[in-house]
Coordinates of C-alpha atoms and ligand atoms in Angstrom, one line a residue:
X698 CA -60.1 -25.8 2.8
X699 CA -58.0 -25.1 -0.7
X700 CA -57.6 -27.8 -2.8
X701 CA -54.2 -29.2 -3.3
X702 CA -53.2 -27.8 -6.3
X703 CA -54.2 -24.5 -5.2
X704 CA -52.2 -25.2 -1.9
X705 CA -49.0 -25.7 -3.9
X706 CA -49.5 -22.7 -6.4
X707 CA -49.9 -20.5 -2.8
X708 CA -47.0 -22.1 -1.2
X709 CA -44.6 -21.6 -4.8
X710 CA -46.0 -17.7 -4.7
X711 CA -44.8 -17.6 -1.4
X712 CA -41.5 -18.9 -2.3
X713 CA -41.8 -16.5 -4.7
X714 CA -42.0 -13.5 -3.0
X715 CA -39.6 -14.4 -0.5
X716 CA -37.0 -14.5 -3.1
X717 CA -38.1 -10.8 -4.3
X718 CA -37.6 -9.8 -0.7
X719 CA -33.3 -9.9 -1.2
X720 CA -32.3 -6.4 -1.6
X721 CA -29.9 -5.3 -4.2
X722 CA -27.6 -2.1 -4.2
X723 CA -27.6 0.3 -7.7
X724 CA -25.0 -2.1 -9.5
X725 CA -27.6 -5.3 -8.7
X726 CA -25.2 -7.0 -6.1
X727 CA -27.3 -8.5 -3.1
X728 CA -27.1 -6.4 -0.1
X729 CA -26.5 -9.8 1.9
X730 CA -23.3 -10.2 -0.2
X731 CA -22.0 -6.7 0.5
X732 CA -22.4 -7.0 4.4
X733 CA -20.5 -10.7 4.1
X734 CA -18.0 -9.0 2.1
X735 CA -17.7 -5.9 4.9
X736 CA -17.6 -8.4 7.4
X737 CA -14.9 -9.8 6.2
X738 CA -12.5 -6.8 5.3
X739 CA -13.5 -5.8 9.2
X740 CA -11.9 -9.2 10.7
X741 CA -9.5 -8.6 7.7
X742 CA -8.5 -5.5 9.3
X743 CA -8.5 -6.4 13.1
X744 CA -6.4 -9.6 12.1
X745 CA -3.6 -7.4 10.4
X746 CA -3.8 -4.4 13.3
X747 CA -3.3 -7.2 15.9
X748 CA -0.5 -8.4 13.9
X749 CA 1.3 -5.9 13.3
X750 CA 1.2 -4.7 17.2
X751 CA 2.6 -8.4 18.0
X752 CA 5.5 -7.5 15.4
X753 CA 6.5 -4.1 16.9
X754 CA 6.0 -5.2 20.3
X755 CA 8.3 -8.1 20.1
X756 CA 11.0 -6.1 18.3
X757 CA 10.7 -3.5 21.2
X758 CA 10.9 -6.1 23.7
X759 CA 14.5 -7.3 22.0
X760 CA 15.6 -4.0 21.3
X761 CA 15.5 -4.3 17.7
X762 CA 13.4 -2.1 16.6
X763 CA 15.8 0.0 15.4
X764 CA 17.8 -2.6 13.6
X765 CA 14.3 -4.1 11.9
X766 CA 13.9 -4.6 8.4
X767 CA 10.8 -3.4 6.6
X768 CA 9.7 -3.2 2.9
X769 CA 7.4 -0.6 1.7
X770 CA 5.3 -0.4 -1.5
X771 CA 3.8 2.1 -3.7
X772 CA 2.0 1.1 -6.4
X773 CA 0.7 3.9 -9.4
X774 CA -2.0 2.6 -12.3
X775 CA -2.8 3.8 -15.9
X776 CA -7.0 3.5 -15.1
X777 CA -9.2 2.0 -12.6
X778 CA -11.5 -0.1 -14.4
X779 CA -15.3 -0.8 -14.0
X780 CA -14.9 -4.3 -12.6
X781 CA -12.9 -2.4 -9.8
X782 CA -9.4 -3.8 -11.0
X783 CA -6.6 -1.8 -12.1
X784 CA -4.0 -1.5 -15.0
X785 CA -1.1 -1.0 -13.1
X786 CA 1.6 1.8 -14.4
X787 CA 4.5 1.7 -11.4
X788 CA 6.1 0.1 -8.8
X789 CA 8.6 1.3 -6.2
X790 CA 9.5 -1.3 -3.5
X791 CA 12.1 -0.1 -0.7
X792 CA 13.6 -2.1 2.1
X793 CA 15.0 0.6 5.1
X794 CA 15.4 0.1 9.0
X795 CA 16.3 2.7 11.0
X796 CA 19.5 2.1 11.9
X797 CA 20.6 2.1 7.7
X798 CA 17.6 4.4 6.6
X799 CA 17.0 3.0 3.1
X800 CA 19.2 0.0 1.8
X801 CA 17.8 -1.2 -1.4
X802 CA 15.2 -0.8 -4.0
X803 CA 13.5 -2.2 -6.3
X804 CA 11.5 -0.6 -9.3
X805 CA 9.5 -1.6 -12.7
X806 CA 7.4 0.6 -15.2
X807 CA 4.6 -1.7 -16.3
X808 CA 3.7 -1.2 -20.5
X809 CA 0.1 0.6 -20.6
X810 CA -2.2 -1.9 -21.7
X811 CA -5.2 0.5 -21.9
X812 CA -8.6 -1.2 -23.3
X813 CA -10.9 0.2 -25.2
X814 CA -12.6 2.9 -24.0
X815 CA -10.5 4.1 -21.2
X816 CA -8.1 5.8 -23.0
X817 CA -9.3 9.3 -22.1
X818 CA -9.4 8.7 -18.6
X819 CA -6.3 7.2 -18.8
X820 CA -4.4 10.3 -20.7
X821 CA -5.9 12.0 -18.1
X822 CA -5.2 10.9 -14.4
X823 CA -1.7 10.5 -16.2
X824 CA -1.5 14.1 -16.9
X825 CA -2.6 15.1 -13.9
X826 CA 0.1 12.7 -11.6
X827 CA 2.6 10.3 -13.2
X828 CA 2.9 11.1 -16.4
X829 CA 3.9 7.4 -17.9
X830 CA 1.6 7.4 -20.5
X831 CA 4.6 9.1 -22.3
X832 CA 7.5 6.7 -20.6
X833 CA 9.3 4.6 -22.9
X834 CA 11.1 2.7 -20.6
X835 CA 8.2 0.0 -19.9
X836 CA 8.9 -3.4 -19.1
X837 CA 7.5 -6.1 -17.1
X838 CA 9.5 -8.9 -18.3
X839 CA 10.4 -11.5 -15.3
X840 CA 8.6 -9.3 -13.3
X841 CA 7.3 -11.5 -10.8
X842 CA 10.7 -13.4 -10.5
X843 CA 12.3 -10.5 -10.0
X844 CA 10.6 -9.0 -7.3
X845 CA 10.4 -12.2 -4.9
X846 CA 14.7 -12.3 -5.4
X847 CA 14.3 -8.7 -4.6
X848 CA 12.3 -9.9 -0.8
X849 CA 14.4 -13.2 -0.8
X850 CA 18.0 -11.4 -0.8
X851 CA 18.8 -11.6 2.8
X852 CA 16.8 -14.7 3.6
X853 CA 14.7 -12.3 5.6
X854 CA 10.7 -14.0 6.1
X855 CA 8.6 -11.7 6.3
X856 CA 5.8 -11.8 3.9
X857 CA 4.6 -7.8 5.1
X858 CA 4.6 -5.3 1.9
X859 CA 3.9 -1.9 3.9
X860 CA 1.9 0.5 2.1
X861 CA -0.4 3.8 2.8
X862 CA -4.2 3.1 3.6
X863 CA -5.2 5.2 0.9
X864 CA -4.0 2.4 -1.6
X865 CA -4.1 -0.7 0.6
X866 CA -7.1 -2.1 -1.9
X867 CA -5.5 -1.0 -5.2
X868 CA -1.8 -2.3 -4.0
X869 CA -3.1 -5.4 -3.2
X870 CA -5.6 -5.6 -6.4
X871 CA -2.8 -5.6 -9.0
X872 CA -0.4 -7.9 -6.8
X873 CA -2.6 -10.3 -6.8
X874 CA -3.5 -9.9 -10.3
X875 CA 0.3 -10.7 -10.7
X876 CA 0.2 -13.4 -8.4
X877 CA 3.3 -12.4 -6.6
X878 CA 3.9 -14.7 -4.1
X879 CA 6.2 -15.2 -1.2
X880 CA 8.5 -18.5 -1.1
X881 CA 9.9 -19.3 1.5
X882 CA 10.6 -22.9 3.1
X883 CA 7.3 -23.9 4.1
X884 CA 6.4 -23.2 0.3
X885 CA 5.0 -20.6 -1.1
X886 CA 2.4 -17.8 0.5
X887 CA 0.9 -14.7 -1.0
X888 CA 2.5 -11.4 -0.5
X889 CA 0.5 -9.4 2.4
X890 CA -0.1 -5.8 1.9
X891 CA -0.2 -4.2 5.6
X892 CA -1.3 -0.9 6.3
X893 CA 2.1 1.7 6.9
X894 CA -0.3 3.9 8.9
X895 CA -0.7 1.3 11.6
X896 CA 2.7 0.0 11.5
X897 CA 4.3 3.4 12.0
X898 CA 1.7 4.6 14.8
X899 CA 2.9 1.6 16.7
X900 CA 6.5 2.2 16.2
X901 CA 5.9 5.8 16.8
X902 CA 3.5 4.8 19.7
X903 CA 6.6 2.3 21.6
X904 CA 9.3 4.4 20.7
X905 CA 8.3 8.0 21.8
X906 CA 4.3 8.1 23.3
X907 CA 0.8 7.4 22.3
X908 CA -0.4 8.6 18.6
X909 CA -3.8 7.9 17.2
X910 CA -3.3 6.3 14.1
X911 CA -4.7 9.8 12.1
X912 CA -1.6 11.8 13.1
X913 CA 0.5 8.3 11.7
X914 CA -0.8 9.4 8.3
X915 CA -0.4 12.9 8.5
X916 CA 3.3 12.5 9.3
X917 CA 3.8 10.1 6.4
X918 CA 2.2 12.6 3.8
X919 CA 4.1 15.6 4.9
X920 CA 5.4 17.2 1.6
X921 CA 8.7 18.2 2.8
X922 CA 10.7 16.4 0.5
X923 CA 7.6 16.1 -2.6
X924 CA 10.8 17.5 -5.4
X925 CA 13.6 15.5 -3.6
X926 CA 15.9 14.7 -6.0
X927 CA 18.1 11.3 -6.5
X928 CA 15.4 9.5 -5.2
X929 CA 12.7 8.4 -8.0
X930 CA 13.4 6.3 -10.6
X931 CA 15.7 6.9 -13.5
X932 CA 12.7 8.3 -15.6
X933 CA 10.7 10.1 -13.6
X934 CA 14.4 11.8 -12.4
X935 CA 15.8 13.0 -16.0
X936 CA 12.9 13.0 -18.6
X937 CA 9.8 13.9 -16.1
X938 CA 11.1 15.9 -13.2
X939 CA 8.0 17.7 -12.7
X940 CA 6.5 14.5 -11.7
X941 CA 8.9 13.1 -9.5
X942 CA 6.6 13.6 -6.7
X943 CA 4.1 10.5 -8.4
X944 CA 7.0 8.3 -8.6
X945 CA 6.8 4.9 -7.0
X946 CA 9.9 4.9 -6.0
X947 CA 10.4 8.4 -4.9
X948 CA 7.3 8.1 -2.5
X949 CA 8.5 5.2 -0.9
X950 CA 11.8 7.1 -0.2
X951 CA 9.6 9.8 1.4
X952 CA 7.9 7.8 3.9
X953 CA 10.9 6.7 5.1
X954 CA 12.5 9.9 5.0
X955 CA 9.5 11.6 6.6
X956 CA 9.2 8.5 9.5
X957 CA 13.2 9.1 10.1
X958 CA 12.5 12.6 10.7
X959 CA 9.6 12.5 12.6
X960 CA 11.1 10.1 14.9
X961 CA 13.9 12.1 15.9
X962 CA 16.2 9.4 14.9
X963 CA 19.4 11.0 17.3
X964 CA 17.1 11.6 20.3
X965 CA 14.9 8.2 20.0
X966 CA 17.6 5.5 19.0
X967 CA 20.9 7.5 19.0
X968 CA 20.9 6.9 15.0
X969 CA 23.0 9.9 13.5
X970 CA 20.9 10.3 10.5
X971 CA 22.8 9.8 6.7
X972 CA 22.5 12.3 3.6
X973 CA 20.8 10.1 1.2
X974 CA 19.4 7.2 3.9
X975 CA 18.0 8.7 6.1
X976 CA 16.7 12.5 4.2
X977 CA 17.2 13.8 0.8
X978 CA 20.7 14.4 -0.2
X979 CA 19.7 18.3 -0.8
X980 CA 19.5 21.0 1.9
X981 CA 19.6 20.7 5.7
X982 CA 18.2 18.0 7.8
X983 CA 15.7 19.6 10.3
X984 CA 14.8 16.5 12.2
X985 CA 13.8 18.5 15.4
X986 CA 10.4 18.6 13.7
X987 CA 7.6 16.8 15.9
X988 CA 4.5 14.9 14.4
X989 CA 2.3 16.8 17.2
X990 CA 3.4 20.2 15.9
X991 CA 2.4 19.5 12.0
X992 CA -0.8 20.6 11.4
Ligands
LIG615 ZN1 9.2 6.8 -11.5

């Protein structure tokens, strides 16, 4: 038999070594954290898929899915930092149904607080996309304020900011660094970013037949109207035109643009579609073309 002291020194090396057992990933985060933290974005992501079949169901069921309102966001950044945040360089917000294609918008270029150390990157990725390292129309005074009046201004309560997959985590990163909120009578509720992939394979899926939610995405990033004019903001329009396609505001105007014409707005709801609304006010509007037939 050990003696007692050596029975506790034993039992504190076990302890020991159970500790060392926890495995950590390259950047010394415990793998047990980054399962909990999958885990999490997975019920994350079945809670806002159910949602947002509820929503399009119900407004199918009372016919209003063409007179629904919905408000999409794109969201560019200056540099994606270490600590996975971002410096956020634009936002476009637009609210559109399909019945008025898009009604109203809302827009703000953010000043470009760059820290040390990222400037390179930062000159960079902006030459390579938006450009607004070299904007000096940069404000984001009232910001917040601004953009809840903006979601507020038809007493509408729906807390959904739509948005592409592909920048779901970024989107919602710098919102929340902003800590936009939604008020509404009960008080007020963050903002929700919801995935515009899902949202428009349902409405697709309800209004015409069955699509997987890959061909949702491809329909949404057609680059039909990329150099649209009259729809980015004032900046990217007259002093950056060969950037127009990175503009918040001009992207947001193509998903709606390229949803109202992959629907086949005339066919699906009888919507005649508007110059300007409902597809660039340039050119001809095909709107015969099906999301099956883009490869
Ligand atoms: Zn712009």
């Amino acid at each position: 038999n050990l003696p007692e002291e050596q029975k506790l020194l034993y039992k504190s090396k076990c302890k020991g070594s159970n500790k060392s057992r926890e495995k950590f990933d390259s950047r010394g985060i415990p793998l047990s954290q980054i399962q909990e933290e999958e885990e999490e974005k997975r019920m994350k992501d079945r809670e806002m898929k159910k949602n947002i079949r509820t929503i399009v169901d119900a407004l199918k069921t009372r016919k209003s899915l063409s007179s629904a309102n919905f408000f999409l966001v794109h969201m560019s950044y200056y540099v994606h930092l270490a600590n996975d945040t971002y410096v956020p360089a634009e936002i476009g917000v637009v609210q559109f149904s399909f019945a008025k294609g898009v009604t109203s918008t809302f827009h703000r270029i953010f000043p470009d607080k760059i820290p040390i150390g990222y400037h390179f990157e930062a000159i960079t990725h902006s030459n390579e996309t938006h450009n607004l390292l070299n904007s000096i129309a940069k404000d984001e005074h009232g910001f917040e304020e601004d953009l809840n009046k903006f979601l507020l201004k038809d007493g509408t309560k729906l807390p959904f900011l739509y948005t592409q997959n592909e920048m779901m985590e970024s989107v919602e990163s710098m919102l929340t660094k902003f800590d936009c909120k939604y008020n509404d009578i009960f008080g007020s509720i963050p903002l929700k970013i919801y995935s515009l992939d899902v949202l428009y394979q349902h409405l697709y899926s309800v209004s015409i037949r069955e699509i997987p939610e890959s061909i949702a995405t491809h329909a949404l990033q057609s680059s039909e109207f990329d150099y649209a004019p009259n729809i980015s903001c004032h900046w990217h329009d007259n002093i950056a035109p060969d950037f127009i396609k990175y503009c918040s505001l001009s992207c947001c105007h193509r998903w709606v643009f390229n949803m109202c014409n992959s629907l086949r707005l005339q066919d699906t709801f009888g919507i005649i579609p508007e110059k300007g609304k409902h597809y660039p006010d340039f050119g001809s509007f095909h709107g015969v073309v099906d999301v099956y037939q883009v490869h």
